[in-house]
XYZ file of N, CA and C in Angstrom:
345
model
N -4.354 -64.798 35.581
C -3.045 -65.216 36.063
C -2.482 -64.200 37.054
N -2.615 -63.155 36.678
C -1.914 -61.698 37.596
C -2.737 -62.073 38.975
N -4.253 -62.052 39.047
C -5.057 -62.098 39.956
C -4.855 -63.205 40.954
N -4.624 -64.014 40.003
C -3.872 -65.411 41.490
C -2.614 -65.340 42.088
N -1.631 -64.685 41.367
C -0.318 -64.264 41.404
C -0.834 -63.337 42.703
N -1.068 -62.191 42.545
C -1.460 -61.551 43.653
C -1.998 -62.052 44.957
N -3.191 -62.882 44.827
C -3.961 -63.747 45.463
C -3.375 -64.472 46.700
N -2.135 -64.985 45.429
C -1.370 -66.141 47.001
C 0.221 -65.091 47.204
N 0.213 -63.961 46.715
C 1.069 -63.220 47.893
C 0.440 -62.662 48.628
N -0.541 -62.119 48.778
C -1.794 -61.575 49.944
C -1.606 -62.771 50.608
N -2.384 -63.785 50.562
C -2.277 -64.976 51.339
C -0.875 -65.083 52.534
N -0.069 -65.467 51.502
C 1.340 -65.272 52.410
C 1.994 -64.587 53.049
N 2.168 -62.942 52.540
C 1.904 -61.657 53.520
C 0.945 -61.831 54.839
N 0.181 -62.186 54.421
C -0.840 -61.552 55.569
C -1.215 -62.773 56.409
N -1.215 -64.023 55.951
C -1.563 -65.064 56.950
C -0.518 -65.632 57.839
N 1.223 -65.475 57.510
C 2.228 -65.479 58.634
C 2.084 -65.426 60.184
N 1.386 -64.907 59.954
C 1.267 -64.802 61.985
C -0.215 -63.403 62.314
N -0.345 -63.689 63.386
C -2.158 -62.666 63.636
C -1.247 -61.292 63.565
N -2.269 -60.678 62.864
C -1.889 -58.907 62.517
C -3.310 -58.317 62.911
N -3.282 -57.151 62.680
C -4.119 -56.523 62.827
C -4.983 -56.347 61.882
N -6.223 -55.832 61.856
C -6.845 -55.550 60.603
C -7.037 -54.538 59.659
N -6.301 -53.563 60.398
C -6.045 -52.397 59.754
C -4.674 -52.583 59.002
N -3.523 -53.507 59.364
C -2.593 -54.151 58.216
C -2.932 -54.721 57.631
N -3.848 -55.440 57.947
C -4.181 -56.775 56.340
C -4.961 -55.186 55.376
N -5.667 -54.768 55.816
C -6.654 -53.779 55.067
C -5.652 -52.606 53.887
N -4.344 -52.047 54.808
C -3.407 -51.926 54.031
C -2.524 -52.300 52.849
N -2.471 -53.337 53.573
C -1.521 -54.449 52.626
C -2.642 -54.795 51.610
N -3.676 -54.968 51.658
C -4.422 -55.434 50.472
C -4.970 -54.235 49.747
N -4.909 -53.052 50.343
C -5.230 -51.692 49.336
C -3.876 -51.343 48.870
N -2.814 -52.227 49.163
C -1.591 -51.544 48.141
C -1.808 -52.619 47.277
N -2.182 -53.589 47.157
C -1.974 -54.692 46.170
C -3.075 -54.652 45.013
N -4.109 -54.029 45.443
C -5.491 -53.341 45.090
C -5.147 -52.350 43.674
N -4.765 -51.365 44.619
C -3.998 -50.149 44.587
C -3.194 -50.277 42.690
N -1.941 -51.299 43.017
C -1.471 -51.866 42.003
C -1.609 -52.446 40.770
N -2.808 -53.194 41.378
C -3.101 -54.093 40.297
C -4.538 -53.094 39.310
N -5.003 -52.235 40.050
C -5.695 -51.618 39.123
C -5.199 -50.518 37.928
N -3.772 -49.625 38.681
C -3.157 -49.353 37.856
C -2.241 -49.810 36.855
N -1.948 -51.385 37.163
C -1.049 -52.069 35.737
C -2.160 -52.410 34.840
N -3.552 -52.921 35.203
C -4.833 -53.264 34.183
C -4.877 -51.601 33.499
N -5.428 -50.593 34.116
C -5.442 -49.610 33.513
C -4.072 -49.492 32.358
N -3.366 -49.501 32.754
C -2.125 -49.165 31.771
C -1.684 -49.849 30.753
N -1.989 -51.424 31.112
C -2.208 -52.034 29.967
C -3.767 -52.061 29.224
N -4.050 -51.942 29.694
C -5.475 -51.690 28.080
C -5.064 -50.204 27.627
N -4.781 -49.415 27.223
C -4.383 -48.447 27.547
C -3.095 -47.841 26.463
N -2.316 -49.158 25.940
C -1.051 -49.187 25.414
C -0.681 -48.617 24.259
N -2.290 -48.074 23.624
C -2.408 -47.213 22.258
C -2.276 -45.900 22.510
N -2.438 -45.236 23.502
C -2.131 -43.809 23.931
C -0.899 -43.708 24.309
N 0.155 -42.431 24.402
C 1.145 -41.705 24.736
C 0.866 -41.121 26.065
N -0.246 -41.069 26.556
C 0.217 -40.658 27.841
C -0.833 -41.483 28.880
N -0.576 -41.235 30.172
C -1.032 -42.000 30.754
C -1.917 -41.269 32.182
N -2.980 -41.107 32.967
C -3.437 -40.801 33.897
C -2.437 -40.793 35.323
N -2.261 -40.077 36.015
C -1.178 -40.717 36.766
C -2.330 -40.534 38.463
N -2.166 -41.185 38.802
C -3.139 -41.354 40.231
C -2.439 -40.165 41.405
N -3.354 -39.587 42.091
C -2.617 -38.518 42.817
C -3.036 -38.982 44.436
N -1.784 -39.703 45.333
C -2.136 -40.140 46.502
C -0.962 -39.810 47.449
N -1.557 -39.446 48.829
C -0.896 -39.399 49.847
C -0.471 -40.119 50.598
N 1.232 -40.404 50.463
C 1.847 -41.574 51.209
C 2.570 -41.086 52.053
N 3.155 -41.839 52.799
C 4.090 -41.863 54.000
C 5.558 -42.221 53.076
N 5.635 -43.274 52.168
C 6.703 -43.890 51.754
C 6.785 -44.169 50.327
N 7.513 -44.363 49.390
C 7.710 -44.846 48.099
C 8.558 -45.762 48.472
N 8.203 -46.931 47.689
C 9.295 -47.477 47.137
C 9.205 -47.749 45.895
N 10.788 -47.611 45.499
C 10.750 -47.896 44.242
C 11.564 -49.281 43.738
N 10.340 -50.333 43.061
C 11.034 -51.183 42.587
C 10.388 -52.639 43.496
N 9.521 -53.414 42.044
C 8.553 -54.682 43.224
C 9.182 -55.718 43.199
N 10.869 -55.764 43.408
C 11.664 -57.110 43.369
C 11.375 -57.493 44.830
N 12.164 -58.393 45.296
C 12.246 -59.354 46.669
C 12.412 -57.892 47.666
N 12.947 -57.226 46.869
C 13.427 -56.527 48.546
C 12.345 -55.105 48.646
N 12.411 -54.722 47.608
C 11.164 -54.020 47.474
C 10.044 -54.000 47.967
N 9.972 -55.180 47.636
C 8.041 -55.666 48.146
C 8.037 -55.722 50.260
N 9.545 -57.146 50.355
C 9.786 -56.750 51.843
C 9.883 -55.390 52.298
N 10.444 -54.397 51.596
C 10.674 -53.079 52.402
C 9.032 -52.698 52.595
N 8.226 -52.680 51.660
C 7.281 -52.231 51.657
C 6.082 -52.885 52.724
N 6.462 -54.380 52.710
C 5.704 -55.160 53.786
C 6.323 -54.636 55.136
N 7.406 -53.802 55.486
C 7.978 -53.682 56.428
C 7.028 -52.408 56.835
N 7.324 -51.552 56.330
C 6.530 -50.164 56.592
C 4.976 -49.943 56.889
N 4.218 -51.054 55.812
C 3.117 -51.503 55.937
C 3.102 -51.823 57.433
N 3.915 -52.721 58.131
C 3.264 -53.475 59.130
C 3.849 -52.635 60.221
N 4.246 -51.382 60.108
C 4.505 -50.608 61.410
C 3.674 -49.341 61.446
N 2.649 -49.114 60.435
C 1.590 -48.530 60.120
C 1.424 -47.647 59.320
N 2.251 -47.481 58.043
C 2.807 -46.700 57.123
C 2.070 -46.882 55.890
N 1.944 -45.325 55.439
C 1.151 -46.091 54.142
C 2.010 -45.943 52.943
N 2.674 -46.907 52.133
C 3.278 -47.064 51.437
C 2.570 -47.064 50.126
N 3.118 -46.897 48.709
C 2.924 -46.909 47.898
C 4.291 -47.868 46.955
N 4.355 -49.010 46.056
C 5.120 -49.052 45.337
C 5.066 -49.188 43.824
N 6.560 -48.594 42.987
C 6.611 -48.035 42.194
C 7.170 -48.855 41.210
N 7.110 -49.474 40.462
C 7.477 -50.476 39.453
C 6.975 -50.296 38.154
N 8.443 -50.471 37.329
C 8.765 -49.844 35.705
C 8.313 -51.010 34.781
N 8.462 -52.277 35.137
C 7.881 -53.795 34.659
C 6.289 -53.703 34.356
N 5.795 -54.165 33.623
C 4.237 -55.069 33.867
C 3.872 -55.649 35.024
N 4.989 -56.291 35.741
C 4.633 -57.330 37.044
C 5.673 -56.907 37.887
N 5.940 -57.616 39.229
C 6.822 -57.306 40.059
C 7.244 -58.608 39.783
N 8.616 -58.033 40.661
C 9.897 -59.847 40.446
C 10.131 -59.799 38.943
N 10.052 -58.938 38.039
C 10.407 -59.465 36.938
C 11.761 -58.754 36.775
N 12.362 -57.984 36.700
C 13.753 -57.660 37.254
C 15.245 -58.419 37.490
N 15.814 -58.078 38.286
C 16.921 -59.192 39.002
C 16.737 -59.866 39.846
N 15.052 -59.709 40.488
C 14.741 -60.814 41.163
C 14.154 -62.256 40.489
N 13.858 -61.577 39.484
C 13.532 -62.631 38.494
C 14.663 -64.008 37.915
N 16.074 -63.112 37.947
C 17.411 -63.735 37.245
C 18.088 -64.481 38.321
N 17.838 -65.101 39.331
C 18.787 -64.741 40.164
C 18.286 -66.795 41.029
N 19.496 -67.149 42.281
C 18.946 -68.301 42.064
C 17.982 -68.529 43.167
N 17.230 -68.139 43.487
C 15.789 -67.237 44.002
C 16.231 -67.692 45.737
N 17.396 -67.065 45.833
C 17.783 -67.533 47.449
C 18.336 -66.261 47.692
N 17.447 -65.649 48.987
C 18.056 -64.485 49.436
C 19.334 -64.941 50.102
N 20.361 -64.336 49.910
C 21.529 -64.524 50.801
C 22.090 -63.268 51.858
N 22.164 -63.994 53.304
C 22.119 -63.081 54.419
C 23.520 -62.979 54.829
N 24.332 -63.344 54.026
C 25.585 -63.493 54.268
C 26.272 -64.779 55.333
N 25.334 -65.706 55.927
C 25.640 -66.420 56.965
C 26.484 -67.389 57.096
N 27.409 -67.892 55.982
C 28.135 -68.407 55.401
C 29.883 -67.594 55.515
N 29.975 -66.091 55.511
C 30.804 -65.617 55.884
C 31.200 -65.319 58.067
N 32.895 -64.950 58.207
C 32.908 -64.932 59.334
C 32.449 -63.825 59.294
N 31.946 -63.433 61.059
C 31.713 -62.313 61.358
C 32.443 -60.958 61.205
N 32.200 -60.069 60.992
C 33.130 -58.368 60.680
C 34.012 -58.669 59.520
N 34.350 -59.905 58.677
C 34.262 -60.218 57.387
C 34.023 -59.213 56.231
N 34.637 -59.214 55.027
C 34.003 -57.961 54.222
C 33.715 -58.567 52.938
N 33.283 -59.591 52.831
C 32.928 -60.126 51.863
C 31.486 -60.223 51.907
């Protein structure tokens, strides 16, 4: 389930419009990246401590909700090597999870508005 979950956000990340191949190659070694350390950590759940991976990034983010993941697709695609950091089992499980899954850009308010 995780693996298809992943599967068709790779898909959708990366098939949007022609990129390069050194971004798709990114973007799929952070998702890589991820998914080997939540498998590790869950089999894993009988020990107190945990291996922690030692890598050189450009960026953290912390946190794999909606905006998270975009920040991270953002950095990714300007050639950054990002890493993200999530306290969940999965990403989106959070307040992106609760919420009524519509980013709102404010476009509905007038302009210089403070609402």
């Amino acid at each position: 389930m995780l693996k298809k979950t992943i599967h068709t956000l790779e898909q959708k990340f990366t098939s949007s419009s022609s990129r390069t191949c050194d971004v798709h190659m990114k973007w799929n070694n952070l998702f890589r990246n991820w998914v080997r350390n939540i498998s590790s950590n869950t089999q894993n759940d009988t020990t107190t401590s945990y291996s922690v991976p030692r890598e050189k990034v450009d960026c953290i983010v912390i946190g794999a909700g909606v905006v998270g993941i975009a920040v991270a697709r953002a950095l990714a695609l300007k050639g950054r090597e990002v890493i993200v950091i999530e306290s969940a089992p999965s990403f989106g499980t959070g307040t992106s999870s609760r919420n009524s899954e519509v980013v709102h850009a404010g476009i509905y308010y007038p302009r210089h508005s403070f609402k």
